Short mmCIF file of C-alpha atoms in Angstrom, two decimals:
data_model
loop_
_atom_site.label_atom_id
_atom_site.label_comp_id
_atom_site.label_asym_id
_atom_site.label_seq_id
_atom_site.Cartn_x
_atom_site.Cartn_y
_atom_site.Cartn_z
CA MET A 30 0.00 0.00 0.00
CA LYS A 31 0.96 3.67 -0.24
CA ALA A 32 1.81 5.61 2.92
CA LEU A 33 3.35 8.93 3.91
CA CYS A 34 6.62 8.22 5.70
CA TRP A 35 8.92 10.37 7.81
CA ASN A 36 12.54 10.11 6.68
CA GLY A 37 14.18 12.92 8.63
CA ILE A 38 13.61 16.54 9.58
CA ASN A 39 11.25 18.07 7.00
CA ASP A 40 11.68 15.00 4.79
CA LEU A 41 8.37 13.30 4.01
CA ARG A 42 7.96 10.76 1.21
CA VAL A 43 5.12 8.69 -0.18
CA GLU A 44 6.36 5.10 -0.21
CA ARG A 45 5.16 1.57 -0.79
CA VAL A 46 4.97 -0.34 2.49
CA PRO A 47 3.49 -3.70 3.54
CA ASP A 48 -0.25 -3.82 4.18
CA PRO A 49 -1.17 -4.10 7.87
CA SER A 50 -2.56 -7.34 9.27
CA ILE A 51 -4.41 -8.51 12.37
CA LEU A 52 -1.85 -9.09 15.15
CA ASN A 53 -4.10 -9.36 18.21
CA PRO A 54 -7.69 -10.53 18.71
CA GLY A 55 -8.88 -6.98 19.45
CA ASP A 56 -7.46 -5.48 16.25
CA ALA A 57 -9.36 -4.15 13.27
CA ILE A 58 -8.08 -3.17 9.85
CA VAL A 59 -9.53 0.09 8.56
CA ARG A 60 -9.40 1.36 4.99
CA VAL A 61 -8.59 5.03 5.49
CA THR A 62 -10.99 7.34 3.67
CA MET A 63 -9.85 10.59 5.27
CA SER A 64 -6.76 11.50 7.29
CA SER A 65 -6.04 15.06 8.42
CA VAL A 66 -2.82 16.89 9.09
CA CYS A 67 -2.50 18.20 12.65
CA GLY A 68 -0.40 20.93 14.20
CA SER A 69 1.28 18.46 16.53
CA ASP A 70 2.64 16.64 13.45
CA LEU A 71 4.80 19.68 12.79
CA HIS A 72 6.79 18.89 15.93
CA LEU A 73 7.75 15.58 14.26
CA LEU A 74 8.70 17.32 11.03
CA ASP A 75 10.83 19.86 12.86
CA GLY A 76 12.67 17.23 14.89
CA TYR A 77 11.41 18.18 18.35
CA VAL A 78 9.97 14.74 19.15
CA PRO A 79 12.79 12.18 19.43
CA THR A 80 12.63 8.45 18.66
CA MET A 81 11.32 8.84 15.13
CA LYS A 82 12.83 6.38 12.66
CA ALA A 83 13.17 6.61 8.89
CA GLY A 84 10.16 4.99 7.27
CA ASP A 85 7.72 5.68 10.12
CA ILE A 86 4.19 6.35 8.88
CA ILE A 87 2.76 9.53 10.38
CA GLY A 88 -0.82 10.77 10.88
CA HIS A 89 -3.29 10.28 13.73
CA GLU A 90 -6.58 12.05 12.90
CA PHE A 91 -8.65 9.83 10.64
CA MET A 92 -11.74 7.86 9.70
CA GLY A 93 -12.50 5.02 7.34
CA GLU A 94 -14.24 1.74 6.64
CA VAL A 95 -13.71 -1.45 8.62
CA VAL A 96 -12.47 -4.17 6.27
CA GLU A 97 -11.40 -6.85 8.76
CA VAL A 98 -11.80 -7.56 12.47
CA GLY A 99 -10.03 -9.84 14.89
CA PRO A 100 -11.90 -12.59 16.73
CA GLY A 101 -12.05 -10.51 19.91
CA VAL A 102 -13.82 -7.52 18.32
CA LYS A 103 -17.49 -7.42 19.34
CA LYS A 104 -18.77 -3.94 18.46
CA LEU A 105 -17.62 -3.61 14.85
CA VAL A 106 -18.27 -5.50 11.63
CA LYS A 107 -16.91 -5.30 8.13
CA GLY A 108 -18.33 -2.30 6.31
CA ASP A 109 -18.82 -0.03 9.35
CA ARG A 110 -17.97 3.64 8.75
CA VAL A 111 -15.90 4.66 11.77
CA VAL A 112 -13.92 7.53 13.20
CA VAL A 113 -10.91 6.51 15.28
CA GLY A 114 -9.43 8.38 18.24
CA SER A 115 -5.76 9.24 18.03
CA VAL A 116 -4.84 7.73 21.42
CA LEU A 117 -5.04 4.03 22.20
CA GLY A 118 -6.64 2.68 25.36
CA CYS A 119 -6.77 -0.88 26.63
CA GLY A 120 -10.08 -0.30 28.40
CA GLY A 121 -9.16 -2.31 31.47
CA CYS A 122 -6.58 -0.32 33.44
CA GLU A 123 -7.39 2.18 36.19
CA PHE A 124 -6.98 5.17 33.88
CA CYS A 125 -9.17 3.84 31.08
CA GLN A 126 -11.79 2.83 33.62
CA THR A 127 -11.89 6.43 34.88
CA ASP A 128 -12.05 7.94 31.36
CA GLN A 129 -8.45 9.19 31.41
CA TRP A 130 -7.68 7.28 28.24
CA SER A 131 -4.46 9.04 27.21
CA LEU A 132 -2.91 7.82 30.48
CA CYS A 133 -3.52 4.15 29.67
CA ASP A 134 -1.09 1.81 31.43
CA ASN A 135 -1.01 -0.84 28.72
CA SER A 136 -1.26 0.58 25.18
CA ASN A 137 2.34 1.82 24.89
CA PRO A 138 4.64 -1.15 24.21
CA ASN A 139 7.71 1.05 24.78
CA PRO A 140 6.99 2.53 28.22
CA GLU A 141 10.62 2.67 29.27
CA ILE A 142 11.27 5.63 26.95
CA LEU A 143 8.64 7.90 28.51
CA GLU A 144 9.38 6.60 32.00
CA LYS A 145 12.87 8.07 31.67
CA ALA A 146 11.54 11.39 30.39
CA TYR A 147 8.34 11.80 32.43
CA GLY A 148 8.55 9.36 35.33
CA TYR A 149 5.65 7.30 33.98
CA SER A 150 4.42 6.40 30.52
CA GLY A 151 1.06 7.33 29.08
CA ALA A 152 -0.89 5.79 26.22
CA GLY A 153 0.26 4.90 22.75
CA ILE A 154 -0.59 7.33 19.95
CA PHE A 155 -0.97 6.55 16.26
CA GLY A 156 1.91 7.78 14.11
CA TYR A 157 3.67 9.72 16.85
CA SER A 158 7.14 8.28 17.38
CA HIS A 159 8.41 5.16 19.10
CA ALA A 160 8.27 6.91 22.47
CA PHE A 161 4.48 6.76 22.08
CA GLY A 162 4.38 3.15 20.95
CA GLY A 163 5.75 3.14 17.42
CA TYR A 164 2.29 2.58 15.93
CA ALA A 165 1.93 3.10 12.19
CA GLY A 166 -0.01 6.28 11.42
CA SER A 167 -3.08 7.04 9.38
CA HIS A 168 -1.64 8.72 6.28
CA ALA A 169 -1.90 5.41 4.46
CA GLU A 170 -4.40 3.35 2.51
CA TYR A 171 -4.95 0.98 5.45
CA ILE A 172 -4.23 1.03 9.17
CA ARG A 173 -4.28 -1.49 11.99
CA VAL A 174 -6.41 -0.28 14.89
CA PRO A 175 -5.57 -2.05 18.19
CA TYR A 176 -8.21 -2.11 20.94
CA ALA A 177 -10.72 -1.42 18.17
CA ASP A 178 -13.81 -1.84 20.36
CA ASN A 179 -12.55 1.01 22.54
CA GLY A 180 -11.19 3.45 19.98
CA ALA A 181 -13.27 3.14 16.79
CA PHE A 182 -16.75 4.69 16.77
CA LYS A 183 -19.50 4.29 14.20
CA VAL A 184 -20.39 7.54 12.47
CA PRO A 185 -24.11 8.38 12.67
CA GLU A 186 -26.13 8.55 9.47
CA GLY A 187 -26.32 12.09 8.18
CA VAL A 188 -22.88 13.13 9.47
CA THR A 189 -20.61 13.84 6.52
CA ASP A 190 -17.07 12.57 6.30
CA ASP A 191 -15.87 16.18 6.08
CA ALA A 192 -17.31 16.83 9.56
CA ALA A 193 -16.72 13.41 11.11
CA VAL A 194 -12.97 13.29 10.49
CA PHE A 195 -12.36 16.13 12.95
CA THR A 196 -14.13 14.27 15.76
CA SER A 197 -11.08 12.00 15.75
CA ASP A 198 -8.75 14.57 17.32
CA ALA A 199 -9.27 18.31 16.77
CA PHE A 200 -12.80 18.49 18.18
CA PRO A 201 -12.21 16.25 21.24
CA THR A 202 -8.94 18.05 22.00
CA GLY A 203 -10.66 21.44 21.79
CA PHE A 204 -13.60 20.20 23.83
CA MET A 205 -11.32 18.79 26.52
CA ALA A 206 -9.50 22.14 26.63
CA ALA A 207 -12.77 23.90 27.39
CA ASP A 208 -13.95 21.16 29.73
CA MET A 209 -10.78 21.38 31.83
CA CYS A 210 -11.44 25.09 32.28
CA GLY A 211 -14.42 24.44 34.53
CA ILE A 212 -16.35 27.17 32.73
CA GLU A 213 -19.07 28.85 34.75
CA PRO A 214 -22.01 30.67 33.12
CA GLY A 215 -20.91 34.01 31.70
CA ASP A 216 -17.16 33.38 31.92
CA THR A 217 -14.76 35.10 29.54
CA VAL A 218 -12.66 32.45 27.78
CA VAL A 219 -9.56 33.35 25.77
CA VAL A 220 -8.06 30.90 23.28
CA TRP A 221 -4.49 31.33 22.02
CA GLY A 222 -4.23 29.75 18.58
CA ALA A 223 -6.99 29.85 15.94
CA GLY A 224 -6.01 26.66 14.15
CA GLY A 225 -8.16 23.54 14.18
CA VAL A 226 -7.91 22.75 17.90
CA GLY A 227 -8.31 26.40 18.85
CA GLN A 228 -11.41 26.75 16.66
CA MET A 229 -12.97 23.73 18.35
CA ALA A 230 -12.00 25.02 21.80
CA MET A 231 -13.84 28.27 21.04
CA GLN A 232 -16.98 26.47 19.91
CA SER A 233 -16.78 24.12 22.89
CA ALA A 234 -16.51 27.06 25.28
CA TRP A 235 -19.88 28.30 24.05
CA LEU A 236 -21.37 24.83 24.43
CA LEU A 237 -20.19 24.75 28.05
CA GLY A 238 -21.65 28.12 29.02
CA ALA A 239 -19.11 30.83 28.22
CA GLY A 240 -20.44 34.37 28.07
CA ARG A 241 -17.64 35.67 25.91
CA VAL A 242 -14.94 34.04 23.75
CA ILE A 243 -11.80 35.80 22.51
CA ALA A 244 -9.41 34.36 19.91
CA ILE A 245 -5.72 35.31 19.60
CA ASP A 246 -3.60 34.64 16.50
CA ARG A 247 -1.71 36.56 13.80
CA PHE A 248 -3.15 35.01 10.64
CA ARG A 249 -6.06 37.06 9.34
CA ASP A 250 -7.82 34.14 7.62
CA ARG A 251 -7.86 32.12 10.85
CA LEU A 252 -9.07 35.06 12.89
CA ALA A 253 -11.79 35.64 10.29
CA LYS A 254 -12.93 32.02 10.65
CA ALA A 255 -12.88 32.36 14.44
CA LYS A 256 -15.15 35.37 14.11
CA GLN A 257 -17.45 33.87 11.49
CA PHE A 258 -17.82 30.29 12.70
CA ALA A 259 -16.86 30.38 16.39
CA LYS A 260 -18.47 33.79 17.05
CA ALA A 261 -15.31 34.94 18.82
CA GLU A 262 -13.92 38.40 19.30
CA THR A 263 -10.43 38.52 17.85
CA LEU A 264 -7.01 39.95 18.67
CA ASN A 265 -3.95 39.95 16.42
CA TYR A 266 -0.89 39.75 18.67
CA GLU A 267 1.29 41.42 16.04
CA GLU A 268 -0.93 44.49 16.17
CA VAL A 269 -1.75 44.91 19.88
CA ASP A 270 -0.22 44.31 23.30
CA ILE A 271 -2.20 41.24 24.32
CA LEU A 272 -1.96 41.70 28.08
CA GLU A 273 -3.06 45.32 27.89
CA ALA A 274 -5.81 44.52 25.38
CA LEU A 275 -7.25 41.77 27.56
CA LYS A 276 -7.19 43.98 30.63
CA GLU A 277 -9.05 46.67 28.74
CA MET A 278 -11.60 44.21 27.32
CA THR A 279 -12.36 42.81 30.79
CA GLY A 280 -12.47 46.05 32.73
CA GLY A 281 -9.08 45.43 34.33
CA ARG A 282 -10.09 42.08 35.78
CA GLY A 283 -8.57 39.68 33.27
CA PRO A 284 -10.15 36.66 31.54
CA ASP A 285 -11.56 33.87 33.70
CA ARG A 286 -10.27 30.95 31.62
CA CYS A 287 -7.25 30.86 29.29
CA ILE A 288 -6.55 28.07 26.79
CA ASP A 289 -3.15 27.33 25.22
CA ALA A 290 -3.96 25.62 21.91
CA VAL A 291 -0.51 26.25 20.43
CA GLY A 292 2.19 24.36 22.34
CA MET A 293 5.91 24.00 21.99
CA GLU A 294 6.53 25.96 18.79
CA ALA A 295 4.71 29.16 19.71
CA HIS A 296 5.49 32.31 17.76
CA THR A 297 5.58 35.72 19.42
CA THR A 298 7.08 39.15 18.82
CA GLY A 299 10.18 41.08 19.81
CA VAL A 300 13.17 39.81 21.76
CA GLU A 301 11.20 36.95 23.31
CA GLN A 302 10.77 35.28 19.90
CA TYR A 303 14.50 35.42 19.11
CA TYR A 304 15.43 34.26 22.61
CA ASP A 305 13.11 31.24 22.54
CA LYS A 306 13.94 30.31 18.95
CA ALA A 307 17.67 30.38 19.64
CA LYS A 308 17.41 28.28 22.79
CA GLN A 309 15.14 25.73 21.10
CA THR A 310 17.39 25.49 18.05
CA LEU A 311 20.39 24.85 20.31
CA ARG A 312 18.30 22.35 22.32
CA LEU A 313 18.77 24.40 25.48
CA GLN A 314 15.01 24.12 25.87
CA THR A 315 12.59 21.81 24.10
CA GLY A 316 9.70 24.23 23.75
CA ARG A 317 9.00 27.88 22.98
CA PRO A 318 6.47 28.69 25.72
CA ALA A 319 5.52 32.24 24.73
CA VAL A 320 1.80 31.45 24.68
CA LEU A 321 1.92 29.65 28.01
CA ARG A 322 3.73 32.57 29.63
CA GLN A 323 1.21 34.99 28.20
CA ALA A 324 -1.80 32.93 29.29
CA ILE A 325 -0.52 32.73 32.86
CA MET A 326 0.18 36.45 33.00
CA ALA A 327 -3.18 37.38 31.42
CA CYS A 328 -5.41 35.11 33.49
CA ARG A 329 -7.33 36.74 36.32
CA LYS A 330 -6.61 35.91 39.94
CA GLY A 331 -8.11 32.54 40.83
CA GLY A 332 -8.65 31.68 37.18
CA THR A 333 -7.81 28.58 35.15
CA VAL A 334 -5.21 27.94 32.46
CA SER A 335 -5.96 24.92 30.28
CA ILE A 336 -3.13 23.49 28.16
CA VAL A 337 -3.71 21.20 25.19
CA GLY A 338 -0.97 22.51 22.93
CA VAL A 339 1.69 19.77 22.95
CA TYR A 340 4.85 20.15 25.04
CA GLY A 341 7.57 17.56 25.08
CA GLY A 342 10.20 18.45 27.63
CA LEU A 343 11.74 21.45 29.39
CA LEU A 344 10.81 25.13 29.25
CA ASP A 345 12.67 28.30 30.19
CA LYS A 346 11.39 31.45 31.91
CA PHE A 347 8.21 29.77 33.16
CA PRO A 348 6.28 32.31 35.32
CA MET A 349 5.72 30.03 38.28
CA GLY A 350 5.57 32.98 40.65
CA ALA A 351 2.62 34.48 38.78
CA ALA A 352 0.78 31.16 38.71
CA MET A 353 1.34 30.54 42.42
CA ASN A 354 0.64 34.02 43.75
CA LYS A 355 -2.50 34.45 41.64
CA ALA A 356 -3.74 31.03 42.85
CA LEU A 357 -4.22 29.82 39.29
CA THR A 358 -5.41 26.35 38.43
CA LEU A 359 -3.36 24.74 35.65
CA ARG A 360 -4.88 21.73 33.89
CA MET A 361 -3.39 19.93 30.92
CA GLY A 362 -3.05 16.65 29.08
CA GLN A 363 -3.27 14.67 25.89
CA MET A 364 -6.95 14.40 25.09
CA PHE A 365 -9.19 11.62 26.36
CA ALA A 366 -10.49 10.59 22.95
CA GLN A 367 -12.75 7.74 24.00
CA LYS A 368 -14.45 9.89 26.65
CA TYR A 369 -15.43 12.65 24.26
CA ILE A 370 -15.84 11.25 20.74
CA PRO A 371 -19.28 9.61 21.19
CA GLN A 372 -20.88 12.75 22.63
CA LEU A 373 -19.24 14.97 20.01
CA LEU A 374 -20.53 12.79 17.18
CA ASP A 375 -23.98 13.24 18.71
CA ARG A 376 -23.51 17.02 18.84
CA VAL A 377 -22.43 17.09 15.20
CA ALA A 378 -25.39 14.90 14.23
CA ALA A 379 -27.72 17.26 16.10
CA GLY A 380 -26.33 20.26 14.20
CA GLU A 381 -24.83 21.97 17.25
CA VAL A 382 -21.37 22.16 15.65
CA ASP A 383 -20.18 21.60 12.09
CA PRO A 384 -16.39 21.22 12.03
CA SER A 385 -16.26 20.75 8.26
CA TYR A 386 -15.37 24.41 7.64
CA MET A 387 -11.85 23.65 8.86
CA LEU A 388 -11.25 21.43 5.82
CA THR A 389 -9.75 23.92 3.40
CA HIS A 390 -7.82 21.52 1.15
CA LYS A 391 -8.59 17.91 0.19
CA TRP A 392 -5.84 16.08 -1.64
CA GLY A 393 -4.82 12.57 -2.60
CA LEU A 394 -2.02 10.86 -0.72
CA ASP A 395 0.43 11.33 -3.60
CA HIS A 396 0.45 15.07 -2.85
CA SER A 397 0.73 14.73 0.93
CA PRO A 398 4.30 16.10 1.23
CA GLU A 399 3.14 19.25 -0.57
CA GLY A 400 0.10 19.32 1.71
CA TYR A 401 2.29 19.41 4.79
CA LYS A 402 4.43 22.15 3.25
CA MET A 403 1.33 24.26 2.68
CA PHE A 404 0.02 23.51 6.17
CA LYS A 405 3.33 24.37 7.81
CA GLU A 406 3.82 27.59 5.86
CA LYS A 407 0.11 28.49 6.19
CA THR A 408 -0.17 29.51 2.56
CA ASP A 409 -3.38 29.72 0.51
CA ASP A 410 -5.40 30.34 3.71
CA CYS A 411 -4.79 26.72 4.68
CA MET A 412 -6.29 25.58 7.96
CA ARG A 413 -6.41 21.81 7.46
CA VAL A 414 -5.34 19.57 4.59
CA VAL A 415 -7.17 16.26 4.55
CA PHE A 416 -5.80 13.35 2.53
CA THR A 417 -8.06 10.81 0.84
CA PRO A 418 -5.89 7.69 0.49
#
């Protein structure tokens, strides 16, 4: 089959690789019909996530048709149209049982790597390095889905593929970002990053009772979409002082809930951008935490900062004093796909949210390296490229 393979920093190639097969009774084989790029993939391309190997298939946000199931699969049959969560959960450990699926004890076959880095290992993730299990990703014609009864969900009739594909990762990540905020009726919620996850965090904030939603980015097309589809007020951080603007917009109080939907490769302005970029390039820090710093400084006293932008290691100039002395609550994590996907499919089916507007480019797999180049450089008003293997 054809697949998009990582072969080094910013080196992606479409290659012929062996078709996947059933390895365990709980596996399913899915013919991939749609597979989306994701901002966290850029960390792989840029070399900030170690343990990638030449030939690894990337991609983790996808849907497709079940073509084969193992003898232990009870909920799926051949022909089912399914969306698959990006994280893998065994279903039986303490964390899966309490709906903290990305913390699964058993789905990462290489736990020793993350144990060294983080103390304990979390779940495996499709197409996201050998530290997260070494699972083949979704930018391919077929994919093996372990623990299929837990991670693959039938798409309701009437929900289009263009909308359903984003319930795999972007929508549940954005929803979890808003959910972790503990939004109370009327709260002001600020979202840094107006890409796919940020857009879904904004829409989710409304669903959970926000009274006001503010989007921060520098790309005019993304801010326009945030205004049009997510009904957010917008700020361009290249045009205004964000901290001063947020104080003014909230009467000097500050926003109640702040969401970092950007992560380790944040862009900012002035000396801070050059400082962070230089330290990250020299591997003196593994992330550029400009957004995280800004969210902590902007958040009102007693407020909440929710972090779903991916971070991999160590950060510099983290404003711990501000977080502690303002009594902020910081919540974060890889998203709990299996907890959120069923309810989000229901919300899409009910017409509450239509994520399909994020799909700006739909290409075949043969053009996937060019698709990532466009996505990374944010040309042609690209928000998400979706491949149709």
